[in-house]
Coordinates of C-alpha atoms in Angstrom, one line a residue:
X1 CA 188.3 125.8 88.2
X2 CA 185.4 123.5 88.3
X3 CA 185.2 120.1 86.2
X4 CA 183.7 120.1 83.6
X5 CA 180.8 117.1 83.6
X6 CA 181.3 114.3 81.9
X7 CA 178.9 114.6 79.1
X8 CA 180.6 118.6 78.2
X9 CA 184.4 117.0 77.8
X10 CA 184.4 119.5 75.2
X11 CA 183.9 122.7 77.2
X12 CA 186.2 125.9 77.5
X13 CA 186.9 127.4 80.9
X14 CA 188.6 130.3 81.2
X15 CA 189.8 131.5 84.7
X16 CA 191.1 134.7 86.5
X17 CA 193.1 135.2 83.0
X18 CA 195.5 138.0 82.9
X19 CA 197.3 138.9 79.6
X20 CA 199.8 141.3 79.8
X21 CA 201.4 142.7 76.2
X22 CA 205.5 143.7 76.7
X23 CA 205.6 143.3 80.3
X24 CA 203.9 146.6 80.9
X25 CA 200.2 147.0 79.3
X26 CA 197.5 144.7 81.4
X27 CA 195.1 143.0 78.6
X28 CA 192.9 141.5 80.7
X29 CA 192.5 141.3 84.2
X30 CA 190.5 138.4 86.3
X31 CA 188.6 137.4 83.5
X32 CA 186.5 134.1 83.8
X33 CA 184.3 132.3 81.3
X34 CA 182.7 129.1 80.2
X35 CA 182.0 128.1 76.8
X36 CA 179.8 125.1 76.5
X37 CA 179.8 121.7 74.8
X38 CA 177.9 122.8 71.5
X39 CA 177.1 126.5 72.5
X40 CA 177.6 129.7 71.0
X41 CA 179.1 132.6 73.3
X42 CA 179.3 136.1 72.3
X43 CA 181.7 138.7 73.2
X44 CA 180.5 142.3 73.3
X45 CA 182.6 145.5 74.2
X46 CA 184.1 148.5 72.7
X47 CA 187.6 149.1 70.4
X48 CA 190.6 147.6 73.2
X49 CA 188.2 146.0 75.5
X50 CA 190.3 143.0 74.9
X51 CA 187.9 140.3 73.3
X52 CA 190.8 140.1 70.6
X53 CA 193.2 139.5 73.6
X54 CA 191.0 136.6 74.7
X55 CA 190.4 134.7 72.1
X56 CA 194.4 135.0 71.1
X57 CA 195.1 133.5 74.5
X58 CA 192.6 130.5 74.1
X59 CA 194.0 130.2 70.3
X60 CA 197.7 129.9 71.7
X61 CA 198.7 133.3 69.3
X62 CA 199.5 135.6 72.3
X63 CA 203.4 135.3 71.7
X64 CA 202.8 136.2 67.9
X65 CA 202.3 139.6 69.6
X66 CA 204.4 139.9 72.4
X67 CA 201.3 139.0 74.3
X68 CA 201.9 137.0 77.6
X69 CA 199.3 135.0 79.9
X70 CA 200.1 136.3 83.1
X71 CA 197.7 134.2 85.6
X72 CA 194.5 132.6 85.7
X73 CA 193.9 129.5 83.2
X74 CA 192.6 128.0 80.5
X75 CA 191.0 124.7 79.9
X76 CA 189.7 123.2 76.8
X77 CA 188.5 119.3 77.8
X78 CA 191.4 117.9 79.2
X79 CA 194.0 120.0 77.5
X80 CA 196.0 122.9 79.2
X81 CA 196.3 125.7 77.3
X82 CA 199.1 127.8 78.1
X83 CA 198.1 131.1 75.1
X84 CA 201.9 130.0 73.5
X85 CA 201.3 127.4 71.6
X86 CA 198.2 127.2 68.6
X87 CA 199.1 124.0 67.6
X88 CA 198.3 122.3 70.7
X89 CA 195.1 124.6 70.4
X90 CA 194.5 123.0 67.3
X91 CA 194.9 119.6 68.2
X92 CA 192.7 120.0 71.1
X93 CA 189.8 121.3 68.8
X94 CA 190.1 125.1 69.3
X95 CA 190.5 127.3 65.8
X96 CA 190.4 131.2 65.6
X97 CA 189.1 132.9 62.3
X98 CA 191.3 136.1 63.1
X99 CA 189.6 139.7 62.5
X100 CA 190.2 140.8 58.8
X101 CA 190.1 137.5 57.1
X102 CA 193.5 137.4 56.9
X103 CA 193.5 135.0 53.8
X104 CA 196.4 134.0 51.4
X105 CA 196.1 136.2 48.7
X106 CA 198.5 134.7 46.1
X107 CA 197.0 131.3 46.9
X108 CA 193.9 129.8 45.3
X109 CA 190.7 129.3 46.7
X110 CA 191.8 125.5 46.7
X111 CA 195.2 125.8 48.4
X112 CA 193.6 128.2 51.2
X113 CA 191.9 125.1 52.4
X114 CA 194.5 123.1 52.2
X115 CA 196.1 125.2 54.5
X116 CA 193.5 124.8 57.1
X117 CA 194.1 121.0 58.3
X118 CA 198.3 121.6 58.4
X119 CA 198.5 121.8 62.0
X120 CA 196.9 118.3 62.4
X121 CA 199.1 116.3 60.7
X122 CA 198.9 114.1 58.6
X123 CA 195.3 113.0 58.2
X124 CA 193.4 109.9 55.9
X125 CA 192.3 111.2 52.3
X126 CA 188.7 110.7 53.4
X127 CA 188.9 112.8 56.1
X128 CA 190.1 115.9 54.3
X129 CA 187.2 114.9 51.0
X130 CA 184.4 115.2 54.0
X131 CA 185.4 118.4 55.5
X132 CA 185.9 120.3 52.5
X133 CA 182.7 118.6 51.1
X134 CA 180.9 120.4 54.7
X135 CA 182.4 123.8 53.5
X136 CA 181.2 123.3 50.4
X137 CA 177.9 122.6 51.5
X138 CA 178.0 125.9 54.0
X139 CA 179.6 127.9 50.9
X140 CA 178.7 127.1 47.6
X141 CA 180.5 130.0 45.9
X142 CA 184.0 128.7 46.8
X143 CA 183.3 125.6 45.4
X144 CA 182.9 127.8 42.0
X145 CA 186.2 129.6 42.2
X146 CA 188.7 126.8 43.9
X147 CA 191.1 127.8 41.6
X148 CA 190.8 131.3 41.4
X149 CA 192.6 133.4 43.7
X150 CA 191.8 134.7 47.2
X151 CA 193.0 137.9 46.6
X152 CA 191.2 138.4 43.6
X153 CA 187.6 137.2 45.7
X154 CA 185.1 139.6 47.1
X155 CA 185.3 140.9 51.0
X156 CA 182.2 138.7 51.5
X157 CA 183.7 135.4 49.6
X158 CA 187.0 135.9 51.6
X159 CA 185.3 135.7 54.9
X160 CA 183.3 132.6 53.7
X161 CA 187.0 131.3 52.8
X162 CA 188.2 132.2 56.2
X163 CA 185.6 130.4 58.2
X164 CA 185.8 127.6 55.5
X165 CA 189.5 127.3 56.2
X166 CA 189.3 126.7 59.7
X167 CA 186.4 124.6 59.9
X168 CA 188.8 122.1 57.3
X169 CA 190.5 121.4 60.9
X170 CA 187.4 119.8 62.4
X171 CA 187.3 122.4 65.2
X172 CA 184.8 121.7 68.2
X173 CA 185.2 124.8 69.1
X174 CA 185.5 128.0 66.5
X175 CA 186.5 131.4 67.3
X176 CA 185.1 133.9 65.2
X177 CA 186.9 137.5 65.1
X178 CA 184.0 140.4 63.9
X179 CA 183.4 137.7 60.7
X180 CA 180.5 141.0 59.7
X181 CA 183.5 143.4 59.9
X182 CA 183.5 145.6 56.4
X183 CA 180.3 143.5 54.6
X184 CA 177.2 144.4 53.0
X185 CA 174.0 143.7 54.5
X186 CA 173.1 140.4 52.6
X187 CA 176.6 139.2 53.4
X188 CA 176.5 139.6 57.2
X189 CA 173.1 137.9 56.9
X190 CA 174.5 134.9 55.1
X191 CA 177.1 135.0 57.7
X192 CA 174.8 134.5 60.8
X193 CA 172.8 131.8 58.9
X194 CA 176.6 130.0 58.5
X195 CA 177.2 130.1 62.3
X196 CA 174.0 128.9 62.8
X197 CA 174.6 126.2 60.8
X198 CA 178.0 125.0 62.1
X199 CA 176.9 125.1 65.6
X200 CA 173.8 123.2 64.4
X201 CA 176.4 120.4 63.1
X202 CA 177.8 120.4 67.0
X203 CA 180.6 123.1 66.8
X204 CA 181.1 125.5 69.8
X205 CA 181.3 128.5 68.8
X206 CA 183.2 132.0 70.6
X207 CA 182.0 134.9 68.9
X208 CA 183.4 138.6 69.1
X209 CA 181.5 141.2 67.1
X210 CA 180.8 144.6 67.0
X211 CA 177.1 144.0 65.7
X212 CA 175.8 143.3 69.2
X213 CA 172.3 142.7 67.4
X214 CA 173.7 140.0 65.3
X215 CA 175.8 138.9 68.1
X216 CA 172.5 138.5 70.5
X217 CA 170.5 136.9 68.0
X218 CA 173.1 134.1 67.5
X219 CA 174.5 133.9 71.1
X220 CA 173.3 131.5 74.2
X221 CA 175.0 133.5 76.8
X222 CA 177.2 136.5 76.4
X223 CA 180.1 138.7 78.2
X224 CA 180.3 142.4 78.1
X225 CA 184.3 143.5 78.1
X226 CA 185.3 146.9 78.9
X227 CA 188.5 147.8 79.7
X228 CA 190.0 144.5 79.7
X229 CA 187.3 143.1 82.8
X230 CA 183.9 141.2 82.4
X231 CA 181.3 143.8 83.6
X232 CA 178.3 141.7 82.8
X233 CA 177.6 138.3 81.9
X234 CA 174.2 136.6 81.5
X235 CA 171.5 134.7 79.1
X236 CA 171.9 136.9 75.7
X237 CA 168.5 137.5 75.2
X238 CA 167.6 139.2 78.8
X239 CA 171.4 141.2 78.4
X240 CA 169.3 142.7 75.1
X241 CA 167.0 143.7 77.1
X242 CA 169.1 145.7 79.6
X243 CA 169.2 149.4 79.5
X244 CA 173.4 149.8 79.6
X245 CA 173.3 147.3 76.7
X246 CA 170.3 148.6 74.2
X247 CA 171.8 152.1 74.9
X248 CA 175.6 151.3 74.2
X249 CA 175.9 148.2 71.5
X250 CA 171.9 148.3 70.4
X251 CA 171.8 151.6 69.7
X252 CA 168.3 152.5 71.7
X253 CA 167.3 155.2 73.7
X254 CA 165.5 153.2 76.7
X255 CA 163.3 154.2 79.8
X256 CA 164.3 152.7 82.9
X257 CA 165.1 149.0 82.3
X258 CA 166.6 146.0 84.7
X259 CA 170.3 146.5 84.9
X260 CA 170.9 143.7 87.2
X261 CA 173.3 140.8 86.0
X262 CA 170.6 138.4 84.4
X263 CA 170.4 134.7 86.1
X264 CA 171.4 131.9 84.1
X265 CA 168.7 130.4 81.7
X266 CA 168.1 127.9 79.2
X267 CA 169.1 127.9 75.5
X268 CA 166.7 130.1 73.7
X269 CA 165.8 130.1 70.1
X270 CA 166.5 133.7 68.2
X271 CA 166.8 135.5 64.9
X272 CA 168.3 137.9 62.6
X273 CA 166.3 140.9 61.5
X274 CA 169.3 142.2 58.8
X275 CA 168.1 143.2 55.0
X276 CA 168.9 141.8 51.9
X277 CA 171.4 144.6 49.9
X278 CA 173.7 142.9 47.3
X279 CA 177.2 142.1 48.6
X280 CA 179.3 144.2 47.1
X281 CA 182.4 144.9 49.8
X282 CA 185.2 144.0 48.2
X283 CA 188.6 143.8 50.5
X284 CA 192.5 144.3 49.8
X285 CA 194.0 141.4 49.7
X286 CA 196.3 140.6 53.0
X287 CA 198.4 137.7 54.0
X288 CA 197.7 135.5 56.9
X289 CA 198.0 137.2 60.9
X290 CA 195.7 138.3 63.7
X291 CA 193.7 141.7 63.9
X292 CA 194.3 144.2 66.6
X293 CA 193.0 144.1 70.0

């Protein structure tokens, strides 16, 4: 596994991971990755590729369901991480935003948060103020409702409470789990503009989603799954532009195009081209846990 440089103490390697589930269904197999100090990473692939899998095993929630890291590593800074143990994750700087929101329902807006900085201990009054004040600032709306509750809150307003809640860890690194599953329009575009916005504050971001578009737009480099194996990896913007990849997650019918693995190339600036319908998903309300792979 190589070092990471001293100026990207904050990166994630992942290396020749295997995750097994009960001893007897392979995950993954020989995946490798690298998430960057301050970069955003996207995760494309169909229904049990296994980008749930990863980011489970970088989270430490694998054993939550009977999931296993099998071989391979990964490597967040300094810190081991073993895909058994999320507090440790936690501590390091790594938080997941599970698939589905996954919000306390009976708990308010308020206590939801609260819940977000439990795994690090017990922290200075003035460190909690400022990072609910920065989710307050990313999501005005919950600022509105803190006492309302979350099961009673829009799909939309529950995913801004999702991302809210983890970010009141201070994560360096955030993985997001399909945060446009189930919303309107206006709503996934809100979304994007968030994770801009966070990694614009320094915060590493992981992304899985099945809106490849969104995905591209946001992403620096990104990592087709399928079948539990990276088949290709490359800048995001010249992936868009390969014929497997506008055909399968874009949704184009191409003429001949460059399938060959794209070479590694700087940090690009890029866009969202979604509309502007109302937001007007609402979700049942579901108690905390991680989606399917």
């Amino acid at each position: 596994m190589p070092e990471a440089p001293p100026d990207e103490e904050a990166a994630l390697y992942v290396e020749g991971l295997d995750v097994t589930y009960g001893r007897a269904l392979s995950a993954l197999r020989s995946v490798s990755l690298t998430v960057p100090h301050g970069a955003v990473v996207a995760l494309l692939g169909p229904n049990g590729a296994g980008k749930t899998t990863l980011l489970r095993a970088v989270s430490g929630t694998l054993r939550l369901h009977r999931g296993a890291v099998t071989a391979g590593r990964i490597r967040y800074g300094a810190t081991e991480l073993d895909g058994r143990d999320p507090v440790a994750a936690v501590r390091a700087g790594v938080v997941q935003v599970p698939e589905g929101r996954r919000v306390f329902a009976g708990l308010t807006v308020d206590e939801n948060l609260r819940t977000g900085g439990l795994g690090l201990g017990r922290r200075r009054p003035a460190q909690v103020a400022e990072a609910r004040d920065r989710v307050f600032a990313l999501f005005p709306r919950l600022a509105e409702r803190t006492r309302q509750a979350a099961g009673l809150l829009s799909g939309g307003e529950q995913q801004m409470l999702a991302i809210g809640r983890a970010l009141m860890a201070a994560p360096r690194l955030l993985l997001l789990d399909e945060p446009s599953l189930g919303l309107a329009p206006q709503m996934v575009h809100r979304i994007a503009e968030v994770v801009r916005e966070i990694n614009a504050q320094g915060t590493a971001v992981l992304l899985v989603e099945q809106n490849a578009g969104m995905a591209l737009s946001l992403a620096d480099t990104a990592h087709v799954l399928e079948v539990g194996e990276v088949r290709l990896s490359g800048p995001a913007d010249e992936l868009a532009r390969t014929d497997a990849v506008r055909r399968l997650y874009l949704g184009e019918t191409t003429e001949a195009t460059d399938t060959t693995e794209p070479a590694d190339t700087s940090k690009s600036t890029k866009s969202t081209g979604t509309d502007n319908t109302a937001d007007t998903t609402s979700t049942t309300p579901t108690t905390e846990g991680q989606g399917a792979a």
